[in-house]
Coordinates of C-alpha atoms in Angstrom, one line a residue:
Chain O
M1 CA 0.0 -0.1 0.1
L2 CA 1.0 3.5 -0.2
A3 CA 3.1 4.9 1.9
R4 CA 3.0 8.4 3.8
R5 CA 5.1 11.1 2.4
I6 CA 7.6 13.1 4.3
I7 CA 8.4 16.2 2.5
P8 CA 11.1 19.0 2.8
C9 CA 10.3 22.5 1.8
L10 CA 12.8 24.8 0.3
D11 CA 11.4 28.1 0.7
V12 CA 13.8 30.4 -1.6
R13 CA 14.4 34.1 -1.9
D14 CA 17.1 35.9 -3.8
G15 CA 18.6 32.3 -4.7
R16 CA 19.1 31.3 -1.1
V17 CA 16.9 29.0 1.1
V18 CA 15.4 31.0 3.9
K19 CA 12.9 30.3 6.8
G20 CA 10.8 32.6 8.7
V21 CA 8.4 32.2 11.8
K22 CA 4.6 32.7 10.7
F23 CA 5.6 34.0 7.3
R24 CA 7.7 36.9 8.7
D25 CA 11.5 37.4 9.7
H26 CA 13.3 35.2 7.4
E27 CA 16.7 33.9 8.0
D28 CA 19.2 32.7 5.5
V29 CA 19.4 28.7 5.9
G30 CA 21.6 27.4 3.3
A31 CA 22.3 26.7 -0.5
I32 CA 19.6 25.7 -2.8
V33 CA 21.4 22.7 -4.6
D34 CA 23.3 21.7 -1.5
L35 CA 19.9 21.4 0.5
A36 CA 18.1 19.7 -2.2
R37 CA 21.0 17.1 -3.0
R38 CA 21.3 16.5 0.9
Y39 CA 17.5 16.0 1.5
S40 CA 17.0 13.5 -1.5
A41 CA 20.0 11.3 -0.4
A42 CA 18.6 11.4 3.1
G43 CA 15.3 9.6 2.2
A44 CA 13.0 12.6 1.3
D45 CA 9.9 11.3 -0.6
E46 CA 9.3 14.8 -2.6
L47 CA 11.0 18.1 -2.6
V48 CA 9.0 21.5 -2.6
F49 CA 10.7 24.4 -4.0
Y50 CA 8.8 27.7 -3.2
D51 CA 10.0 30.8 -4.5
I52 CA 8.2 32.6 -1.6
A53 CA 9.0 36.4 -3.0
A54 CA 8.0 35.9 -6.6
S55 CA 4.1 36.3 -6.8
A56 CA 4.5 39.4 -4.3
R57 CA 6.9 41.2 -6.6
G58 CA 4.9 40.2 -9.9
A59 CA 8.0 37.8 -10.9
T60 CA 8.1 34.0 -11.6
V61 CA 10.4 31.2 -10.3
E62 CA 13.2 31.2 -12.7
P63 CA 13.7 27.8 -14.9
E64 CA 17.2 27.7 -14.4
W65 CA 16.9 27.3 -10.7
V66 CA 14.6 24.4 -11.5
S67 CA 16.9 22.8 -13.7
R68 CA 19.9 23.0 -11.4
V69 CA 17.8 21.4 -8.7
A70 CA 16.0 18.7 -10.9
R71 CA 19.3 17.7 -12.3
E72 CA 20.6 16.8 -8.7
I73 CA 17.5 14.6 -7.2
D74 CA 16.1 11.5 -7.9
I75 CA 12.6 12.3 -6.0
P76 CA 9.6 14.1 -7.2
F77 CA 10.1 17.9 -7.6
C78 CA 7.2 20.2 -6.9
V79 CA 7.6 23.9 -7.9
A80 CA 5.8 27.3 -6.8
G81 CA 6.2 30.8 -7.0
G82 CA 4.2 33.4 -9.3
I83 CA 3.4 30.8 -11.8
R84 CA 0.4 32.6 -13.5
S85 CA -0.2 31.0 -17.2
V86 CA 0.1 27.6 -19.2
D87 CA 3.3 28.9 -20.5
D88 CA 4.9 29.6 -17.1
A89 CA 3.9 26.3 -16.2
R90 CA 5.2 24.6 -19.2
A91 CA 8.7 26.2 -18.9
R92 CA 9.2 25.1 -15.5
L93 CA 8.0 21.4 -16.4
F94 CA 10.1 21.4 -19.3
A95 CA 13.0 22.4 -17.1
G96 CA 12.5 19.4 -14.7
A97 CA 9.6 20.0 -12.3
D98 CA 7.3 17.4 -11.8
K99 CA 4.3 19.2 -10.4
I100 CA 3.4 23.0 -10.3
S101 CA 1.9 24.5 -7.4
I102 CA -0.2 27.6 -7.4
N103 CA -1.5 30.0 -4.7
S104 CA -1.9 33.6 -5.4
P105 CA -2.1 33.4 -9.1
A106 CA -4.9 31.1 -8.5
L107 CA -6.7 33.3 -6.5
E108 CA -6.2 36.3 -8.8
S109 CA -7.7 34.0 -11.7
P110 CA -9.2 30.7 -10.6
D111 CA -9.6 29.5 -14.3
L112 CA -5.9 29.1 -14.4
I113 CA -6.5 25.6 -12.6
D114 CA -8.8 24.4 -15.0
R115 CA -6.5 25.2 -17.8
L116 CA -3.3 23.8 -16.3
A117 CA -5.2 20.8 -15.4
H118 CA -6.5 20.5 -19.0
E119 CA -3.0 20.9 -20.6
F120 CA -0.9 18.9 -18.3
G121 CA -3.4 16.6 -16.4
S122 CA -4.5 17.1 -12.7
Q123 CA -1.7 15.1 -11.5
C124 CA 1.0 18.0 -12.3
V125 CA -1.5 20.7 -10.6
V126 CA -1.0 21.5 -6.8
L127 CA -3.2 24.0 -5.1
G128 CA -1.4 25.8 -2.4
V129 CA -3.5 27.2 0.0
D130 CA -2.2 29.9 3.2
S131 CA -5.0 29.8 5.7
R132 CA -5.5 31.1 9.2
K133 CA -8.3 31.6 11.3
I134 CA -9.9 35.2 11.2
E135 CA -12.9 35.8 13.5
G136 CA -13.8 32.1 14.0
E137 CA -13.5 31.2 10.3
W138 CA -10.6 30.0 8.4
R139 CA -9.8 32.2 5.4
V140 CA -7.5 32.1 2.4
H141 CA -4.4 34.6 2.4
R142 CA -2.5 35.7 -0.6
Y143 CA 1.0 37.2 -1.4
T144 CA 2.3 35.7 2.0
G145 CA 5.8 35.7 0.8
D146 CA 5.8 39.3 1.8
P147 CA 4.4 40.5 5.2
D148 CA 3.9 43.9 4.1
K149 CA 1.9 42.6 0.9
T150 CA 0.0 39.8 2.6
R151 CA -3.8 40.2 2.9
T152 CA -6.8 38.2 3.9
D153 CA -9.0 36.8 0.8
E154 CA -12.8 37.2 0.9
R155 CA -12.9 33.4 0.4
R156 CA -13.5 31.1 3.1
T157 CA -10.7 28.2 3.0
L158 CA -13.1 25.2 2.6
D159 CA -15.0 26.6 -0.1
W160 CA -11.9 27.7 -1.9
I161 CA -10.3 24.4 -1.8
A162 CA -13.7 22.6 -2.9
E163 CA -13.5 25.0 -6.0
G164 CA -10.2 24.4 -6.7
L165 CA -10.6 20.5 -6.6
D166 CA -13.7 20.9 -8.7
R167 CA -11.6 22.8 -11.3
G168 CA -9.0 20.0 -11.6
A169 CA -6.5 20.1 -8.9
G170 CA -4.8 16.9 -8.3
E171 CA -3.2 17.7 -4.9
V172 CA -3.7 20.1 -2.0
V173 CA -1.0 21.5 0.4
L174 CA -2.5 23.4 3.2
N175 CA 0.0 25.9 4.6
C176 CA -1.4 26.6 8.5
M177 CA -0.1 30.2 8.8
D178 CA -0.5 30.5 12.7
M179 CA 1.7 27.4 12.9
D180 CA 4.1 28.3 10.7
G181 CA 7.9 27.9 12.2
V182 CA 6.5 27.7 15.5
R183 CA 7.2 23.8 15.9
D184 CA 4.1 23.4 18.0
G185 CA 2.5 20.8 16.0
Y186 CA 0.3 20.7 13.0
D187 CA -3.1 22.1 12.7
I188 CA -4.9 19.0 13.1
E189 CA -8.4 20.6 13.7
Q190 CA -7.9 22.6 10.2
L191 CA -6.5 19.8 8.3
A192 CA -9.1 17.2 9.4
A193 CA -11.6 19.6 8.4
V194 CA -10.1 20.1 4.9
R195 CA -9.5 16.1 4.6
A196 CA -13.4 15.8 5.0
I197 CA -13.8 17.3 1.8
C198 CA -10.5 16.8 0.2
S199 CA -11.1 13.7 -2.7
T200 CA -7.0 14.1 -3.8
P201 CA -3.9 13.6 -1.9
L202 CA -3.8 16.4 1.1
I203 CA -0.2 17.7 2.5
A204 CA 0.0 19.4 6.0
S205 CA 2.5 22.0 6.3
G206 CA 3.1 24.4 9.0
G207 CA 4.1 23.5 12.8
A208 CA 6.3 20.4 12.7
G209 CA 8.5 20.3 15.7
R210 CA 8.9 16.8 17.0
K211 CA 8.7 13.5 15.7
E212 CA 5.2 12.9 17.6
H213 CA 3.8 15.8 15.5
F214 CA 4.3 13.7 12.2
K215 CA 2.8 10.7 13.7
S216 CA -0.3 12.7 15.0
V217 CA -1.0 14.4 11.7
F218 CA -1.0 11.3 9.8
E219 CA -3.2 9.6 12.4
L220 CA -5.5 12.1 13.5
A221 CA -6.0 14.1 10.2
N222 CA -5.2 11.4 7.9
V223 CA -3.1 13.2 5.2
D224 CA -0.8 12.0 2.6
G225 CA 2.2 13.7 3.3
A226 CA 3.9 16.1 5.9
L227 CA 5.7 19.1 4.7
A228 CA 8.4 20.4 7.0
A229 CA 11.0 23.2 6.5
S230 CA 12.8 24.4 9.8
V231 CA 13.0 21.2 11.5
F232 CA 15.4 19.7 8.7
H233 CA 16.9 23.0 7.9
K234 CA 18.1 23.4 11.5
G235 CA 19.0 19.9 12.4
V236 CA 16.1 19.3 14.8
M237 CA 15.8 15.9 13.5
E238 CA 17.3 13.8 10.1
I239 CA 14.8 12.3 7.8
G240 CA 16.1 9.0 8.4
D241 CA 15.3 9.0 12.2
L242 CA 12.1 10.2 11.7
K243 CA 11.0 7.6 9.1
A244 CA 12.7 4.8 11.6
Y245 CA 10.4 6.2 14.2
L246 CA 7.0 6.5 12.3
A247 CA 7.6 2.9 10.9
A248 CA 8.1 1.7 14.5
E249 CA 4.8 3.5 15.3
G250 CA 3.0 1.5 12.7
I251 CA 2.8 4.0 9.9
R252 CA 3.7 2.8 6.6
V253 CA 6.9 5.1 5.1
R254 CA 9.4 4.4 2.5
P255 CA 12.5 3.1 4.5
Chain T
M1 CA 24.6 1.7 -26.3
T2 CA 22.5 4.7 -27.1
I3 CA 18.8 5.0 -25.9
A4 CA 16.6 6.8 -28.0
L5 CA 14.2 9.0 -25.7
I6 CA 10.9 9.8 -27.6
D7 CA 9.7 13.5 -27.3
T8 CA 6.0 13.5 -27.4
G9 CA 5.8 16.9 -26.4
C10 CA 5.1 15.7 -22.9
A11 CA 6.2 17.7 -19.9
N12 CA 8.6 15.8 -18.1
I13 CA 10.9 14.7 -20.4
A14 CA 13.7 16.6 -18.6
S15 CA 13.1 14.4 -15.5
V16 CA 14.1 11.3 -17.8
R17 CA 16.9 12.8 -19.5
F18 CA 18.5 13.9 -16.0
A19 CA 18.0 10.7 -14.5
L20 CA 19.7 8.9 -17.6
E21 CA 22.6 11.5 -17.1
R22 CA 23.0 10.7 -13.6
A23 CA 22.9 7.1 -14.5
G24 CA 25.5 7.6 -17.0
L25 CA 23.7 6.3 -20.0
D26 CA 23.9 7.8 -23.4
H27 CA 20.7 8.9 -24.9
D28 CA 19.3 11.1 -27.8
V29 CA 16.2 13.0 -27.7
V30 CA 14.2 12.1 -30.8
T31 CA 11.1 13.3 -32.2
E32 CA 10.5 11.0 -35.5
P33 CA 11.5 7.5 -35.9
A34 CA 14.5 8.3 -38.4
G35 CA 16.4 10.2 -35.7
A36 CA 16.4 6.7 -33.5
A37 CA 18.2 5.2 -36.4
D38 CA 21.6 4.8 -34.5
C39 CA 19.9 3.8 -31.3
D40 CA 19.6 0.3 -30.1
R41 CA 17.0 0.8 -27.4
I42 CA 13.7 3.1 -26.9
I43 CA 12.0 4.8 -24.1
L44 CA 8.2 6.0 -24.5
P45 CA 7.8 8.4 -21.5
G46 CA 4.8 10.3 -20.7
V47 CA 2.9 12.6 -18.8
G48 CA -0.3 13.7 -19.9
A49 CA -3.7 12.4 -21.4
A50 CA -3.9 9.6 -23.9
G51 CA -5.7 11.2 -26.7
P52 CA -3.6 14.0 -27.4
A53 CA -0.4 11.6 -26.9
M54 CA -1.5 9.2 -29.4
E55 CA -2.2 11.8 -31.9
R56 CA 1.2 13.0 -31.5
L57 CA 2.6 9.5 -31.9
K58 CA 0.5 8.9 -34.9
A59 CA 1.3 12.3 -36.5
R60 CA 5.2 11.7 -36.1
G61 CA 5.1 8.2 -37.6
W62 CA 5.5 6.2 -34.4
S63 CA 2.3 4.3 -34.4
E64 CA 3.3 2.8 -37.7
T65 CA 7.2 1.6 -36.9
L66 CA 7.0 0.8 -33.2
P67 CA 4.8 -2.2 -33.7
Q68 CA 7.4 -3.4 -36.5
D69 CA 10.4 -2.3 -34.5
G70 CA 12.0 -5.2 -32.5
R71 CA 14.4 -3.1 -30.3
P72 CA 13.9 -3.4 -26.7
L73 CA 11.0 -0.6 -25.6
M74 CA 10.2 0.5 -22.3
G75 CA 7.0 2.9 -21.8
I76 CA 7.0 4.7 -18.8
C77 CA 3.7 5.9 -17.0
L78 CA 1.3 7.3 -19.6
G79 CA 3.9 5.7 -22.3
M80 CA 3.5 2.1 -20.6
Q81 CA -0.4 2.6 -20.8
L82 CA 0.0 3.5 -24.7
L83 CA 1.5 0.0 -25.4
F84 CA -1.9 -1.6 -24.7
E85 CA -5.1 -2.0 -27.0
H86 CA -7.1 0.5 -25.6
S87 CA -7.5 3.0 -23.0
A88 CA -10.7 4.3 -21.1
E89 CA -9.0 7.9 -20.8
G90 CA -10.7 9.5 -23.7
D91 CA -11.9 6.0 -25.1
V92 CA -8.8 5.9 -27.7
D93 CA -7.0 2.7 -29.0
G94 CA -3.3 2.6 -28.1
L95 CA -0.3 1.0 -30.1
G96 CA -1.7 -2.4 -29.2
L97 CA 1.8 -3.9 -28.5
L98 CA 0.7 -5.5 -25.4
P99 CA -2.9 -7.5 -24.7
G100 CA -5.0 -5.7 -22.4
R101 CA -7.0 -2.5 -21.5
V102 CA -6.1 0.7 -19.6
E103 CA -9.3 1.5 -17.2
R104 CA -9.9 4.2 -14.9
L105 CA -8.7 3.4 -11.1
P106 CA -11.7 2.7 -8.9
R107 CA -11.8 4.6 -5.5
P108 CA -12.4 2.1 -2.8
D109 CA -13.0 3.5 0.7
G110 CA -10.5 5.9 2.1
L111 CA -8.2 5.9 -1.0
V112 CA -7.8 9.2 -2.5
W113 CA -7.8 9.5 -6.9
P114 CA -5.2 9.6 -8.4
H115 CA -3.0 7.4 -7.0
M116 CA -0.2 9.4 -6.0
G117 CA 3.2 8.5 -4.1
W118 CA 5.3 5.7 -3.0
N119 CA 4.1 2.5 -3.3
A120 CA 5.7 -1.0 -2.6
L121 CA 6.5 -3.2 -5.8
E122 CA 5.4 -6.7 -5.0
G123 CA 4.6 -10.2 -6.7
F124 CA 7.9 -10.1 -8.9
A125 CA 7.8 -12.7 -12.1
V126 CA 10.8 -15.0 -11.8
G127 CA 13.3 -13.8 -14.0
E128 CA 12.1 -10.4 -15.1
P129 CA 15.4 -8.6 -16.0
L130 CA 14.4 -5.0 -15.0
L131 CA 13.9 -6.2 -11.3
T132 CA 17.5 -7.7 -11.3
G133 CA 18.8 -6.6 -7.6
I134 CA 15.8 -5.2 -6.6
S135 CA 13.9 -6.7 -3.7
A136 CA 10.3 -7.3 -3.2
G137 CA 8.7 -4.6 -1.2
S138 CA 11.0 -1.6 -2.6
H139 CA 9.0 1.5 -3.1
A140 CA 8.5 3.1 -6.3
Y141 CA 7.1 6.7 -7.4
F142 CA 3.4 6.4 -8.9
V143 CA 1.4 9.3 -10.4
H144 CA -1.6 8.1 -12.3
G145 CA -5.8 7.9 -12.3
Y146 CA -5.9 5.2 -14.9
Y147 CA -4.3 1.6 -14.7
V148 CA -3.9 -1.7 -15.9
S149 CA -5.2 -4.4 -13.7
A150 CA -2.6 -7.1 -13.1
G151 CA -2.6 -9.8 -15.6
R152 CA -0.4 -12.2 -17.8
V153 CA 2.1 -9.6 -19.0
T154 CA 2.3 -8.2 -15.2
Q155 CA 5.9 -8.7 -13.9
A156 CA 5.5 -6.7 -10.9
Q157 CA 2.5 -5.0 -9.2
C158 CA 1.3 -2.8 -6.2
D159 CA -1.8 -2.6 -4.1
Y160 CA -3.8 0.6 -4.4
G161 CA -7.1 -1.4 -3.1
V162 CA -6.9 -3.2 -6.7
P163 CA -4.0 -5.2 -8.0
V164 CA -2.4 -2.6 -10.4
S165 CA 0.4 -3.8 -12.9
A166 CA 3.4 -1.7 -11.8
I167 CA 6.2 -3.5 -14.6
V168 CA 5.0 -5.3 -17.6
R169 CA 6.7 -7.1 -20.3
Q170 CA 6.1 -9.4 -23.5
G171 CA 9.3 -10.2 -25.2
Q172 CA 11.1 -6.7 -26.1
V173 CA 8.2 -4.4 -25.1
S174 CA 8.0 -3.5 -21.3
G175 CA 6.8 -0.7 -19.3
C176 CA 6.6 0.7 -15.9
Q177 CA 3.5 2.4 -14.6
F178 CA 5.6 4.3 -11.8
H179 CA 8.3 6.9 -12.6
P180 CA 11.8 5.3 -12.6
E181 CA 13.5 8.6 -13.1
R182 CA 11.7 9.9 -9.8
S183 CA 12.1 7.0 -8.0
G184 CA 15.5 6.9 -6.2
A185 CA 18.0 4.2 -6.3
V186 CA 15.3 1.7 -7.3
G187 CA 14.5 3.7 -10.2
A188 CA 18.2 4.2 -11.2
R189 CA 18.5 0.7 -11.2
I190 CA 15.8 -0.1 -13.3
L191 CA 16.9 2.3 -16.0
S192 CA 20.4 0.8 -15.9
N193 CA 18.8 -2.8 -15.9
F194 CA 16.9 -1.8 -19.2
A195 CA 20.2 -0.6 -20.7
G196 CA 21.7 -3.9 -20.0
I197 CA 18.8 -5.8 -21.6
K198 CA 20.2 -7.7 -25.1
A199 CA 19.5 -5.8 -28.0

């Protein structure tokens, strides 16, 4: 049967991997290709590359960077950052990406999801959603790469995800903003609510701090994969140790 | 030894190219059969939908030459599915090099569609050359919504509520439903095994 995925995420700004807390105060944590190669060799099940500043400043993740990473790794590779057209996506896929994740550009023009799914198939199209609770409701946010430009969308998170799936997204990555970089555990409540309406693979993001957090999110929110950044970048845990722990706890992972 | 990598205009040809480079395997990206004249093996990669991919294979002459070819051929993902007689995806006829039909994956309770992620390879056929050096239970990376039910050309399978053909072969015609180019060391070994099959 299918294994649960452990997915390190490289948040990239100006050619370096950075990491913030709750989407603010980013610090440099390393070189892109070095980290990609290290995680691929360590047993990561997929790698996500987010050019976090791209959407907010109207730019797009560079195909050259996509190729430099894709050349080095032998695991699936998902790329995000200001991809706002079929041609933008095609250039990144031809450069070596396996999947395209869209977030702010999909909120700007939702039919981008339909167009990408039609052209490349749903399996290529990942809907990234940045969400936090505002006045008791989960709400979608855009331009989260730049704290000064971040804003709350009028859409409710569950409505937006249902619409994205209807339009042909083949996977959902839910970034729970209040948990980002805090290492206090995934937002199980929000993830479970999304799981209940999500018929495609669902990836949890935001909050991983201890091995137990991964176990909880798989057991309690039944997500297909768990994405994490700072715990891996800062050496809080090694992917191999994490997987050995999960396997011992009865969670199916790729050794 | 040179592998012809058929460019069907599908999106992930770079991933396959990089994997062949990492494995140190010579290859040429070719669009038409004439371009593959000096190659001794052929890989048909594939990401996308069956209908448009078959249209491109027909337009470029591959649908006529591949059935007569005789060189070792390996289809990957959609490329594997196109080797069969028919696909329910768009209700199109395939190349017909392997017996069987491609159907939509059912959605048993609790499983998501498409089948996306690392699944264990099981049910190895004895002597399958693509599986040399690989142990049963090894994981490979799958991404697909249509499948070929395990049957007589199946050399390895995986379980996704139903038995899914993971590796198929009949004579020189073989295929992987998963992506060896994105399946870590297991995938690299399968690509090397393919390169070692006697032409």
